[in-house]
C-alpha cells in the first residue's frame, strides 16, 4: 500500500461529509469466508458457483442448490466481523456524530456488516440469514428452517430458499433505489473487496466515476475498474481500512 496514496485518500475521507462504501466478498475474506470466485473446497469443488447461484439451477435442482446454500451458511455461521468491517462501522459512527454519513452498500449475503454494528446496510443481494417460502413469500430466520431434508419445505408446502438474489433474478427495488441515492449524494466512493464484474452492482462504481467524485479501490488485486478509479490502495481491507482510519486520526 503506497503511503502517499494512503495520505491522499485519508485527506479525502477526513474532509468528506458523505462517504459511500461499496463492498464485495473480499471484505469478508479475513473473516474466513471464501470469496465468491475462489475455487470451491471439498464436497463442492466440482461445482462452479456461477452455476449454482443461478435461478435456473434452483428451478432445475432445488435440492442441490439449497444444500449448497446450507453448506455456505455453515461456512459463515461462525464467522465474525474482521478489522475491515469494524473500521467501516467506526467510520460510519464518527461521520454520523459529525452530522455526515457513511452508507454501506454490500453485495455480500453474510450479514457481517450488520454484525459489526453498521447501520442501514444496503444488502443488494439479500441475506443468507433469511429464508423465504416460494409459495407464500413468508420469511423466516435460517435458525427456524428444518434442514432434516432437502429441499426444505414450509408448512404451506412451498419450497424454502435463501432470501438472496440469484443470477438471473432482479435485485430488490428498495435496495436499488437506496444504493442509487447513496452514490448520487456521496462526496467520496470507496469500493472495497469486489472483483467489480457482477451487474447491476458494479454499475455503482461506474456511476460514482461518472459523477466525478473521488473513487478509491481497496483490493489486493487489480480489477476491471482499477484503471478508472481515482486512487487504488493495494492491500487487504482488514489492513487498509484500519490504516486509513488511523491516518484520518479516527483510530489510535
Ligand atoms: C440481473 C448472491 C436482470 C448469491 C450474487 C451486465 C453486463 C454483464 C452481465 C450482466 C449485466 N447485467 C446482468 C448481467 C447478468 C448477471 C451478471 O452480472 N453476470 C456477470 C457475472 C457476467 N447479473 C445478474 O444476473 C443480476 N440480475 O441483472 O437481473 C434480470 C432482468 C430481467 C429478468 C430477470 C433478471 C443478479 C446478480 C446478483 C447475483 N448474486 N450473490 C450468492 O452470493 O451466492 S452475486 C455474487 O457475486 C456474490 O454476491 C458476490 O458478492 C458478487 C460479486 O462478487 P464479489 O463480491 O466481487 O466477489 P469475488 O469473489 O468476485 O471478488 C472478491 C474480490 O475481493 C476480488 O477482487 C479479490 O481480489 C478481493 N479480495 C480478496 N481478499 C481480499 C479482497 N479484497 C480486500 N481484502 C481482502 N482480504
XYZ file of N, CA and C and ligand atoms in Angstrom:
836
model
N 0.860 -1.185 0.000
C 0.000 0.000 0.000
C 0.897 1.235 0.000
N 0.681 2.097 -0.943
C 1.515 3.278 -1.124
C 1.167 4.358 -0.077
N 2.169 4.755 0.713
C 1.932 5.715 1.809
C 1.392 7.060 1.303
N 1.911 7.481 0.142
C 1.484 8.787 -0.402
C -0.007 8.738 -0.772
N -0.389 7.585 -1.397
C -1.811 7.425 -1.780
C -2.676 7.347 -0.524
N -2.189 6.607 0.488
C -2.945 6.488 1.742
C -3.187 7.879 2.344
N -2.185 8.715 2.271
C -2.295 10.066 2.822
C -3.344 10.888 2.050
N -3.287 10.749 0.724
C -4.227 11.497 -0.132
C -5.661 11.020 0.113
N -5.833 9.685 0.231
C -7.182 9.142 0.460
C -7.682 9.534 1.851
N -6.776 9.510 2.831
C -7.175 9.896 4.201
C -7.666 11.347 4.213
N -7.006 12.191 3.467
C -7.408 13.605 3.372
C -8.821 13.708 2.793
N -9.079 12.941 1.732
C -10.397 12.952 1.077
C -11.485 12.457 2.038
N -11.189 11.325 2.714
C -12.195 10.719 3.611
C -12.438 11.636 4.815
N -11.357 12.232 5.322
C -11.487 13.098 6.502
C -12.362 14.317 6.198
N -12.197 14.877 4.993
C -12.938 16.115 4.684
C -14.311 15.821 4.071
N -14.557 14.560 3.696
C -15.866 14.232 3.074
C -16.969 14.279 4.116
N -18.123 14.797 3.713
C -19.281 14.780 4.620
C -20.002 13.454 4.479
N -20.170 12.997 3.208
C -20.908 11.749 2.968
C -20.011 10.777 2.193
N -19.833 9.585 2.754
C -18.992 8.569 2.113
C -19.863 7.368 1.749
N -19.708 6.854 0.521
C -20.377 5.600 0.148
C -19.312 4.509 0.156
N -19.600 3.407 0.845
C -18.664 2.279 0.910
C -19.337 1.074 0.271
N -18.829 0.671 -0.878
C -19.401 -0.425 -1.673
C -18.529 -1.646 -1.459
N -19.115 -2.746 -0.935
C -18.250 -3.893 -0.594
C -18.660 -5.171 -1.314
N -17.688 -6.057 -1.449
C -17.897 -7.385 -2.021
C -17.282 -8.436 -1.118
N -17.229 -9.656 -1.639
C -16.831 -10.811 -0.825
C -15.443 -10.649 -0.205
N -14.576 -9.831 -0.820
C -13.213 -9.661 -0.306
C -13.184 -9.078 1.092
N -14.224 -8.287 1.448
C -14.217 -7.664 2.780
C -14.483 -8.715 3.862
N -15.032 -9.875 3.458
C -15.283 -10.956 4.428
C -14.206 -12.034 4.377
N -13.244 -11.885 3.454
C -12.210 -12.936 3.303
C -11.449 -13.120 4.622
N -11.129 -12.023 5.312
C -10.341 -12.137 6.549
C -11.192 -12.593 7.734
N -12.485 -12.823 7.449
C -13.335 -13.461 8.470
C -13.419 -14.960 8.209
N -12.641 -15.396 7.217
C -12.583 -16.830 6.924
C -13.628 -17.306 5.939
N -14.329 -16.358 5.283
C -15.342 -16.766 4.296
C -14.713 -16.684 2.902
N -14.686 -17.836 2.201
C -14.074 -17.842 0.870
C -14.768 -16.814 -0.027
N -13.979 -16.143 -0.853
C -14.620 -15.189 -1.768
C -15.382 -15.963 -2.840
N -16.217 -15.230 -3.527
C -17.184 -15.878 -4.422
C -16.492 -16.634 -5.550
N -15.359 -16.073 -6.029
C -14.709 -16.688 -7.198
C -13.490 -17.510 -6.830
N -13.270 -17.668 -5.511
C -12.188 -18.570 -5.073
C -12.653 -19.987 -5.404
N -11.746 -20.873 -5.835
C -12.206 -22.243 -6.118
C -12.899 -22.836 -4.885
N -13.988 -23.526 -5.144
C -14.743 -24.165 -4.056
C -13.906 -25.281 -3.427
N -14.155 -25.550 -2.169
C -13.349 -26.595 -1.497
C -14.208 -27.835 -1.241
N -13.505 -28.922 -1.029
C -14.148 -30.159 -0.575
C -15.293 -30.604 -1.472
N -16.374 -30.949 -0.786
C -17.546 -31.551 -1.441
C -17.985 -30.751 -2.659
N -17.834 -29.433 -2.553
C -18.392 -28.585 -3.620
C -17.352 -28.231 -4.669
N -16.139 -28.823 -4.573
C -15.067 -28.422 -5.507
C -15.499 -28.608 -6.956
N -16.362 -29.629 -7.181
C -16.696 -29.914 -8.597
C -17.783 -28.987 -9.142
N -18.275 -28.082 -8.245
C -19.341 -27.185 -8.728
C -18.781 -25.784 -8.984
N -19.337 -25.092 -9.955
C -18.970 -23.703 -10.231
C -20.032 -22.806 -9.585
N -19.612 -21.900 -8.668
C -20.619 -21.043 -8.007
C -21.539 -20.349 -9.009
N -20.957 -19.992 -10.156
C -21.798 -19.281 -11.144
C -22.910 -20.192 -11.644
N -22.661 -21.523 -11.568
C -23.708 -22.470 -11.989
C -24.774 -22.565 -10.896
N -24.300 -22.719 -9.653
C -25.236 -22.996 -8.551
C -26.005 -21.746 -8.123
N -25.361 -20.562 -8.235
C -26.027 -19.341 -7.748
C -26.927 -18.754 -8.819
N -27.586 -19.603 -9.599
C -28.426 -19.142 -10.713
C -29.864 -19.626 -10.501
N -30.799 -18.752 -10.863
C -32.216 -19.082 -10.643
C -32.617 -20.332 -11.439
N -31.988 -20.553 -12.578
C -32.316 -21.764 -13.364
C -31.882 -23.027 -12.620
N -30.748 -22.919 -11.902
C -30.268 -24.092 -11.143
C -31.249 -24.389 -10.005
N -31.776 -23.335 -9.379
C -32.739 -23.550 -8.284
C -33.998 -24.219 -8.824
N -34.418 -23.795 -10.007
C -35.634 -24.392 -10.617
C -35.359 -25.859 -10.983
N -34.171 -26.093 -11.566
C -33.832 -27.419 -12.108
C -33.510 -28.417 -10.993
N -32.792 -27.945 -9.972
C -32.299 -28.873 -8.938
C -32.329 -28.199 -7.565
N -33.532 -27.960 -7.041
C -33.651 -27.252 -5.763
C -32.930 -27.955 -4.619
N -32.831 -29.283 -4.699
C -32.155 -29.995 -3.598
C -30.678 -29.602 -3.542
N -29.993 -29.688 -4.697
C -28.547 -29.359 -4.698
C -28.319 -27.896 -4.329
N -29.117 -27.002 -4.869
C -28.892 -25.561 -4.620
C -29.148 -25.228 -3.155
N -30.220 -25.795 -2.576
C -30.472 -25.478 -1.151
C -29.435 -26.157 -0.265
N -28.964 -27.350 -0.681
C -27.881 -27.982 0.094
C -26.664 -27.078 0.066
N -26.324 -26.520 -1.146
C -25.105 -25.685 -1.295
C -25.200 -24.447 -0.405
N -26.398 -23.842 -0.398
C -26.538 -22.624 0.428
C -26.511 -22.958 1.909
N -27.035 -24.114 2.286
C -26.932 -24.531 3.685
C -25.456 -24.744 4.042
N -24.700 -25.330 3.101
C -23.259 -25.549 3.323
C -22.549 -24.200 3.406
N -22.907 -23.264 2.487
C -22.256 -21.942 2.508
C -22.588 -21.218 3.799
N -23.842 -21.375 4.296
C -24.192 -20.763 5.568
C -23.350 -21.370 6.680
N -23.163 -22.707 6.614
C -22.398 -23.359 7.700
C -20.968 -22.793 7.728
N -20.498 -22.310 6.552
C -19.147 -21.731 6.484
C -19.126 -20.332 7.093
N -20.288 -19.656 7.093
C -20.220 -18.276 7.613
C -20.919 -18.141 8.957
N -21.566 -19.235 9.399
C -22.309 -19.164 10.677
C -21.397 -18.770 11.832
N -20.151 -19.300 11.829
C -19.243 -18.987 12.948
C -18.343 -17.800 12.639
N -18.496 -17.226 11.448
C -17.601 -16.122 11.069
C -17.947 -14.885 11.900
N -16.925 -14.123 12.209
C -17.163 -12.863 12.940
C -16.552 -11.721 12.129
N -17.037 -10.504 12.341
C -16.505 -9.371 11.592
C -14.990 -9.242 11.806
N -14.286 -8.783 10.784
C -12.839 -8.585 10.900
C -12.541 -7.087 10.992
N -11.282 -6.695 11.185
C -10.963 -5.259 11.358
C -11.435 -4.386 10.198
N -11.619 -4.994 9.035
C -12.132 -4.206 7.898
C -13.584 -3.801 8.131
N -14.420 -4.767 8.529
C -15.828 -4.455 8.854
C -15.883 -3.436 9.998
N -15.029 -3.666 10.998
C -15.081 -2.803 12.201
C -14.668 -1.369 11.876
N -13.699 -1.233 10.994
C -13.256 0.121 10.604
C -14.364 0.839 9.837
N -15.083 0.109 8.994
C -16.183 0.718 8.224
C -17.283 1.171 9.186
N -17.589 0.329 10.173
C -18.598 0.712 11.175
C -18.150 1.955 11.947
N -16.872 1.985 12.334
C -16.356 3.130 13.105
C -16.423 4.402 12.279
N -16.082 4.286 10.993
C -16.146 5.469 10.113
C -17.583 5.990 10.059
N -18.541 5.053 9.944
C -19.952 5.468 9.881
C -20.351 6.193 11.167
N -19.923 5.641 12.301
C -20.298 6.208 13.613
C -19.740 7.633 13.745
N -18.458 7.777 13.389
C -17.809 9.093 13.547
C -18.419 10.119 12.601
N -18.674 9.696 11.361
C -19.246 10.643 10.386
C -20.656 11.057 10.824
N -21.423 10.110 11.347
C -22.805 10.430 11.758
C -22.789 11.380 12.962
N -21.829 11.142 13.861
C -21.739 12.033 15.037
C -21.398 13.461 14.616
N -20.702 13.570 13.476
C -20.302 14.909 12.994
C -21.328 15.484 12.026
N -22.483 14.813 11.920
C -23.548 15.343 11.057
C -23.452 14.893 9.613
N -22.475 14.036 9.336
C -22.355 13.499 7.968
C -22.940 12.107 7.909
N -22.412 11.267 6.979
C -22.940 9.905 6.922
C -21.986 9.003 6.151
N -22.076 7.716 6.437
C -21.432 6.669 5.632
C -22.539 5.677 5.290
N -22.734 5.446 3.991
C -23.728 4.465 3.541
C -22.975 3.217 3.086
N -23.299 2.085 3.705
C -22.661 0.822 3.321
C -23.559 0.097 2.325
N -23.022 -0.135 1.136
C -23.747 -0.848 0.074
C -22.996 -2.153 -0.145
N -23.612 -3.290 0.218
C -22.859 -4.533 0.100
C -23.494 -5.532 -0.869
N -22.639 -6.311 -1.526
C -23.085 -7.422 -2.369
C -23.123 -8.717 -1.542
N -22.578 -8.645 -0.334
C -22.417 -9.852 0.474
C -23.733 -10.254 1.131
N -23.856 -11.544 1.343
C -25.110 -12.074 1.923
C -24.862 -12.619 3.334
N -23.648 -12.352 3.884
C -23.251 -12.990 5.146
C -23.660 -12.217 6.402
N -24.165 -11.001 6.242
C -24.648 -10.251 7.410
C -23.550 -9.696 8.302
N -22.280 -9.763 7.893
C -21.185 -9.364 8.788
C -21.102 -7.853 9.011
N -21.504 -7.043 8.035
C -21.510 -5.589 8.285
C -22.481 -5.269 9.422
N -23.648 -5.897 9.362
C -24.670 -5.676 10.394
C -24.150 -6.170 11.739
N -23.503 -7.334 11.721
C -22.951 -7.920 12.953
C -21.851 -7.010 13.532
N -21.191 -6.263 12.657
C -20.120 -5.351 13.121
C -20.706 -4.041 13.641
N -22.037 -3.901 13.552
C -22.677 -2.706 14.107
C -22.979 -1.625 13.093
N -22.707 -1.897 11.807
C -23.041 -0.887 10.785
C -24.565 -0.767 10.700
N -25.026 0.479 10.463
C -26.483 0.699 10.405
C -26.923 0.935 8.964
N -28.212 0.659 8.725
C -28.835 0.945 7.412
C -28.038 0.338 6.258
N -27.503 -0.871 6.468
C -26.709 -1.525 5.412
C -27.625 -1.866 4.236
N -27.207 -1.485 3.038
C -27.983 -1.796 1.827
C -27.484 -3.138 1.298
N -28.318 -4.196 1.441
C -27.905 -5.542 1.013
C -28.441 -5.793 -0.396
N -27.618 -5.449 -1.386
C -28.072 -5.537 -2.785
C -28.503 -6.957 -3.152
N -27.801 -7.959 -2.583
C -28.068 -9.347 -2.984
C -28.747 -10.148 -1.888
N -29.352 -9.460 -0.908
C -30.120 -10.134 0.136
C -29.245 -10.721 1.225
N -29.807 -11.682 1.938
C -29.112 -12.247 3.099
C -29.374 -13.741 3.230
N -28.302 -14.492 3.468
C -28.430 -15.951 3.649
C -29.038 -16.258 5.020
N -29.136 -15.240 5.874
C -29.679 -15.467 7.223
C -31.210 -15.494 7.203
N -31.798 -15.072 6.074
C -33.261 -15.110 5.914
C -33.593 -16.112 4.814
N -34.576 -16.977 5.049
C -35.062 -17.888 4.019
C -36.528 -17.579 3.757
N -36.981 -17.775 2.492
C -38.312 -17.313 2.062
C -39.092 -18.490 1.476
N -40.397 -18.566 1.821
C -41.255 -19.586 1.202
C -41.631 -19.117 -0.198
N -41.319 -19.936 -1.211
C -41.593 -19.537 -2.605
C -43.100 -19.464 -2.868
N -43.874 -20.144 -2.020
C -45.328 -20.199 -2.271
C -46.023 -18.973 -1.649
N -45.634 -18.656 -0.385
C -46.375 -17.591 0.317
C -45.565 -16.296 0.452
N -44.254 -16.413 0.242
C -43.410 -15.214 0.397
C -43.018 -14.949 1.839
N -43.524 -15.781 2.770
C -43.200 -15.518 4.194
C -41.712 -15.778 4.432
N -41.148 -14.917 5.307
C -39.730 -15.001 5.626
C -39.545 -15.709 6.962
N -38.411 -16.378 7.090
C -38.067 -16.880 8.426
C -36.558 -16.858 8.589
N -36.116 -16.771 9.833
C -34.678 -16.791 10.076
C -34.143 -18.202 9.791
N -32.912 -18.273 9.344
C -32.341 -19.589 8.981
C -32.404 -20.541 10.175
N -32.382 -19.982 11.390
C -32.445 -20.860 12.582
C -33.776 -21.563 12.713
N -34.813 -21.071 12.008
C -36.154 -21.679 12.094
C -36.468 -22.552 10.875
N -35.418 -22.871 10.103
C -35.661 -23.729 8.933
C -35.263 -25.168 9.288
N -36.111 -26.118 8.928
C -35.823 -27.539 9.196
C -34.997 -28.103 8.033
N -33.704 -28.351 8.324
C -32.806 -28.869 7.270
C -32.621 -30.383 7.405
N -33.658 -31.064 7.976
C -33.512 -32.532 8.091
C -33.686 -33.204 6.735
N -34.299 -32.445 5.801
C -34.384 -32.987 4.426
C -34.264 -31.810 3.448
N -33.859 -32.110 2.228
C -33.659 -31.062 1.207
C -34.480 -31.406 -0.034
N -35.073 -30.430 -0.742
C -35.059 -29.033 -0.323
C -35.984 -28.822 0.876
N -35.680 -27.866 1.778
C -36.553 -27.583 2.909
C -37.894 -27.041 2.404
N -38.973 -27.475 3.067
C -40.315 -27.040 2.643
C -40.990 -26.309 3.812
N -41.905 -25.380 3.459
C -42.646 -24.659 4.513
C -43.905 -25.446 4.866
N -44.571 -25.042 5.927
C -45.824 -25.704 6.331
C -46.869 -25.552 5.214
N -46.735 -24.481 4.441
C -47.722 -24.241 3.357
C -47.412 -25.118 2.148
N -46.320 -25.920 2.263
C -45.982 -26.813 1.141
C -45.166 -26.133 0.068
N -44.604 -24.967 0.406
C -43.769 -24.253 -0.576
C -42.299 -24.526 -0.329
N -41.482 -24.353 -1.388
C -40.040 -24.522 -1.253
C -39.475 -23.358 -0.423
N -38.629 -23.677 0.539
C -37.936 -22.625 1.295
C -36.576 -22.391 0.652
N -36.262 -21.129 0.315
C -34.992 -20.786 -0.353
C -34.388 -19.575 0.349
N -33.060 -19.402 0.198
C -32.454 -18.244 0.843
C -33.036 -16.945 0.256
N -33.166 -15.913 1.078
C -33.705 -14.633 0.602
C -32.574 -13.826 -0.026
N -32.050 -14.358 -1.117
C -30.914 -13.726 -1.814
C -31.277 -13.553 -3.280
N -30.453 -12.754 -3.984
C -30.679 -12.532 -5.417
C -29.774 -13.485 -6.178
N -30.337 -14.428 -6.865
C -29.543 -15.350 -7.676
C -29.269 -14.707 -9.030
N -28.270 -15.196 -9.732
C -28.051 -14.718 -11.105
C -29.321 -15.011 -11.893
N -29.714 -14.017 -12.699
C -30.954 -14.174 -13.467
C -32.160 -13.648 -12.723
N -31.975 -13.171 -11.480
C -33.076 -12.567 -10.716
C -32.839 -11.066 -10.562
N -33.928 -10.338 -10.480
C -33.848 -8.887 -10.292
C -33.415 -8.576 -8.864
N -32.703 -7.470 -8.698
C -32.361 -7.004 -7.352
C -33.579 -6.295 -6.764
N -33.721 -6.314 -5.432
C -34.885 -5.659 -4.827
C -34.905 -4.150 -5.118
N -36.064 -3.638 -5.511
C -36.166 -2.223 -5.882
C -35.725 -1.289 -4.774
N -36.107 -1.627 -3.532
C -35.767 -0.701 -2.435
C -34.250 -0.605 -2.259
N -33.561 -1.730 -2.475
C -32.090 -1.706 -2.349
C -31.487 -0.906 -3.505
N -32.025 -1.104 -4.714
C -31.512 -0.367 -5.883
C -31.702 1.140 -5.675
N -32.875 1.520 -5.204
C -33.152 2.957 -5.015
C -32.259 3.543 -3.918
N -32.106 2.802 -2.833
C -31.273 3.301 -1.721
C -29.811 3.423 -2.165
N -29.348 2.437 -2.932
C -27.951 2.471 -3.397
C -27.740 3.645 -4.340
N -28.690 3.873 -5.223
C -28.557 4.990 -6.165
C -28.509 6.327 -5.412
N -29.395 6.458 -4.409
C -29.399 7.706 -3.608
C -28.047 7.896 -2.925
N -27.516 6.809 -2.395
C -26.237 6.890 -1.663
C -25.106 7.304 -2.598
N -25.078 6.725 -3.793
C -23.986 7.043 -4.733
C -24.151 8.454 -5.281
N -25.402 8.861 -5.514
C -25.641 10.187 -6.084
C -25.368 11.306 -5.088
N -25.321 10.963 -3.778
C -25.144 12.034 -2.779
C -23.786 11.973 -2.079
N -22.943 11.002 -2.482
C -21.678 10.876 -1.725
C -20.625 11.878 -2.231
N -19.684 12.198 -1.319
C -18.556 13.082 -1.706
C -17.319 12.246 -2.047
N -17.290 11.002 -1.501
C -16.196 10.066 -1.797
C -16.821 8.677 -1.908
N -16.322 7.850 -2.837
C -16.855 6.498 -3.045
C -15.713 5.503 -2.890
N -15.868 4.590 -1.915
C -14.850 3.544 -1.707
C -15.408 2.225 -2.217
N -14.662 1.519 -3.082
C -15.075 0.174 -3.488
C -14.081 -0.792 -2.839
N -14.603 -1.666 -1.997
C -13.753 -2.475 -1.111
C -14.030 -3.965 -1.336
N -12.991 -4.707 -1.804
C -13.103 -6.164 -1.845
C -14.093 -6.715 -2.834
N -14.151 -6.088 -4.018
C -15.019 -6.655 -5.043
C -14.285 -6.738 -6.373
N -14.587 -7.816 -7.109
C -13.953 -8.009 -8.425
C -14.631 -7.132 -9.476
N -15.697 -6.483 -9.088
C -16.373 -5.495 -9.961
C -16.795 -6.099 -11.301
N -17.298 -7.337 -11.279
C -17.737 -7.959 -12.539
C -19.233 -8.300 -12.537
N -19.887 -8.149 -11.366
C -21.306 -8.503 -11.290
C -22.148 -7.240 -11.434
N -23.125 -7.316 -12.344
C -24.035 -6.182 -12.586
C -25.434 -6.560 -12.131
N -26.258 -5.589 -11.811
C -26.016 -4.133 -11.892
C -25.163 -3.574 -10.763
N -24.728 -4.371 -9.775
C -23.991 -3.825 -8.623
C -22.744 -3.049 -9.057
N -21.931 -3.648 -9.931
C -20.675 -2.983 -10.337
C -20.959 -1.645 -11.021
N -22.184 -1.500 -11.522
C -22.543 -0.235 -12.180
C -22.471 0.955 -11.235
N -22.544 0.692 -9.909
C -22.472 1.818 -8.966
C -21.076 2.421 -8.931
N -20.082 1.596 -9.235
C -18.709 2.143 -9.307
C -18.633 3.094 -10.500
N -19.202 2.635 -11.603
C -19.201 3.468 -12.825
C -20.010 4.756 -12.608
N -21.116 4.637 -11.849
C -21.945 5.826 -11.584
C -21.151 6.856 -10.774
N -20.440 6.373 -9.773
C -19.630 7.295 -8.946
C -18.546 7.955 -9.807
N -17.909 7.168 -10.653
C -16.859 7.720 -11.540
C -17.472 8.766 -12.471
N -18.678 8.456 -12.994
C -19.306 9.391 -13.950
C -19.704 10.698 -13.254
N -19.934 10.634 -11.938
C -20.287 11.853 -11.200
C -19.073 12.735 -10.965
N -17.876 12.109 -11.097
C -16.651 12.896 -10.915
C -16.235 13.026 -9.461
N -16.902 12.270 -8.557
C -16.433 12.310 -7.156
C -15.202 11.409 -7.051
N -14.313 11.673 -6.078
C -13.134 10.810 -5.931
C -13.565 9.372 -5.624
N -12.986 8.408 -6.347
C -13.307 6.986 -6.141
C -12.015 6.264 -5.760
N -12.128 5.347 -4.805
C -10.947 4.642 -4.285
C -11.221 3.149 -4.293
N -10.314 2.381 -4.910
C -10.444 0.914 -4.918
C -9.508 0.335 -3.862
N -10.068 -0.476 -2.959
C -9.271 -1.137 -1.919
C -9.367 -2.633 -2.173
N -8.242 -3.211 -2.649
C -8.273 -4.597 -3.109
C -6.817 -5.031 -3.309
N -6.447 -6.259 -2.882
C -5.062 -6.682 -3.139
C -4.791 -6.904 -4.623
N -5.875 -7.137 -5.388
C -5.702 -7.452 -6.814
C -6.275 -6.352 -7.704
N -5.878 -6.414 -8.970
C -6.394 -5.487 -9.981
C -7.807 -5.936 -10.374
N -8.657 -4.978 -10.707
C -9.997 -5.315 -11.190
C -10.247 -4.514 -12.473
N -11.356 -4.786 -13.175
C -11.651 -4.002 -14.397
C -11.823 -2.510 -14.121
N -12.017 -2.125 -12.877
C -12.215 -0.706 -12.553
C -10.913 -0.028 -12.126
N -9.853 -0.816 -11.967
C -8.604 -0.241 -11.407
C -8.097 0.957 -12.205
N -8.265 0.890 -13.517
C -7.734 1.969 -14.361
C -8.617 3.209 -14.374
N -9.842 3.076 -13.852
C -10.796 4.188 -13.965
C -10.984 4.939 -12.645
N -10.610 4.301 -11.537
C -10.819 4.970 -10.236
C -9.746 6.032 -9.990
N -9.993 6.894 -9.045
C -9.060 7.994 -8.744
C -7.806 7.474 -8.052
N -8.002 6.611 -7.068
C -6.882 6.040 -6.298
C -7.099 4.536 -6.116
N -5.986 3.787 -6.038
C -6.089 2.373 -5.633
C -5.183 2.177 -4.425
N -5.716 1.479 -3.431
C -4.912 1.080 -2.266
C -4.826 -0.438 -2.330
N -3.646 -0.933 -2.755
C -3.463 -2.382 -2.958
C -3.211 -3.042 -1.603
N -4.180 -3.790 -1.129
C -3.978 -4.480 0.142
C -5.282 -5.070 0.632
N -5.175 -5.861 1.691
C -6.359 -6.483 2.285
C -7.168 -5.419 3.035
N -8.490 -5.522 2.940
C -9.327 -4.484 3.573
C -9.151 -4.469 5.094
N -8.847 -5.648 5.667
C -8.644 -5.721 7.120
C -7.396 -4.999 7.563
N -6.527 -4.682 6.627
C -5.292 -3.916 6.918
C -5.476 -2.469 6.459
N -5.970 -2.306 5.242
C -6.065 -0.965 4.649
C -7.088 -0.090 5.385
N -8.272 -0.624 5.671
C -9.310 0.209 6.294
C -8.882 0.753 7.662
N -8.326 -0.100 8.551
C -7.838 0.460 9.823
C -6.712 1.471 9.618
N -5.820 1.202 8.632
C -4.717 2.146 8.364
C -5.272 3.490 7.888
N -6.332 3.410 7.084
C -6.963 4.635 6.556
C -7.562 5.454 7.700
N -8.258 4.764 8.606
C -8.869 5.488 9.732
C -7.802 6.054 10.650
N -6.703 5.313 10.811
C -5.605 5.797 11.670
C -5.007 7.062 11.055
N -4.851 7.034 9.730
C -4.289 8.200 9.005
C -5.225 9.406 9.114
N -6.545 9.108 9.255
C -7.544 10.190 9.421
C -7.618 10.647 10.879
N -6.870 9.969 11.752
C -6.923 10.318 13.172
C -8.186 9.785 13.846
N -8.831 8.787 13.192
C -10.079 8.237 13.758
C -9.837 6.942 14.516
N -8.615 6.440 14.440
C -8.264 5.215 15.171
C -6.902 5.456 15.788
N -6.728 5.060 17.035
C -5.387 5.323 17.598
C -4.453 4.137 17.291
C -29.919 -9.217 -13.143
C -25.964 -13.799 -4.295
C -31.686 -8.928 -14.664
C -25.786 -15.246 -4.465
C -24.899 -12.774 -6.228
C -24.455 -6.543 -17.495
C -23.243 -6.972 -18.008
C -22.868 -8.310 -17.887
C -23.699 -9.231 -17.231
C -24.887 -8.801 -16.726
C -25.263 -7.468 -16.840
N -26.477 -7.324 -16.240
C -26.868 -8.530 -15.742
C -25.931 -9.459 -16.019
C -26.011 -10.852 -15.653
C -25.503 -11.108 -14.234
C -24.035 -10.758 -14.153
O -23.677 -9.728 -13.613
N -23.203 -11.613 -14.708
C -21.780 -11.350 -14.731
C -21.078 -12.187 -13.670
C -21.259 -11.722 -16.104
N -26.243 -10.350 -13.259
C -27.401 -10.838 -12.794
O -27.880 -11.886 -13.144
C -28.130 -9.981 -11.763
N -29.509 -9.936 -12.100
O -29.224 -8.468 -13.759
O -31.211 -9.454 -13.429
C -32.994 -9.508 -14.953
C -33.740 -8.900 -15.917
C -34.970 -9.426 -16.190
C -35.452 -10.542 -15.531
C -34.690 -11.151 -14.564
C -33.444 -10.636 -14.275
C -28.046 -10.609 -10.372
C -26.652 -10.533 -9.832
C -26.621 -11.000 -8.378
C -26.143 -12.416 -8.312
N -25.997 -12.844 -6.912
N -24.850 -13.146 -4.947
C -24.578 -15.727 -3.716
O -23.834 -14.935 -3.123
O -24.402 -16.951 -3.727
S -23.511 -12.122 -6.916
C -22.107 -12.790 -6.233
O -21.030 -12.100 -6.874
C -21.885 -12.514 -4.756
O -22.872 -11.729 -4.154
C -20.608 -11.682 -4.749
O -20.542 -10.784 -3.722
C -20.800 -10.999 -6.048
C -19.704 -10.201 -6.626
O -18.542 -10.866 -6.432
P -17.505 -10.198 -5.399
O -18.232 -9.809 -4.170
O -16.765 -9.147 -6.099
O -16.627 -11.434 -5.032
P -15.448 -12.032 -5.903
O -15.072 -13.328 -5.290
O -15.795 -11.961 -7.356
O -14.246 -10.989 -5.707
C -13.664 -10.822 -4.440
C -12.676 -9.683 -4.592
O -12.097 -9.443 -3.312
C -11.544 -9.989 -5.546
O -11.279 -8.852 -6.348
C -10.351 -10.241 -4.605
O -9.136 -9.813 -5.177
C -10.701 -9.363 -3.456
N -10.147 -9.754 -2.157
C -9.755 -10.985 -1.750
N -9.313 -10.915 -0.466
C -9.466 -9.617 -0.073
C -10.004 -8.882 -1.146
N -10.266 -7.564 -1.075
C -9.988 -6.949 0.091
N -9.477 -7.582 1.174
C -9.209 -8.907 1.120
N -8.698 -9.531 2.209
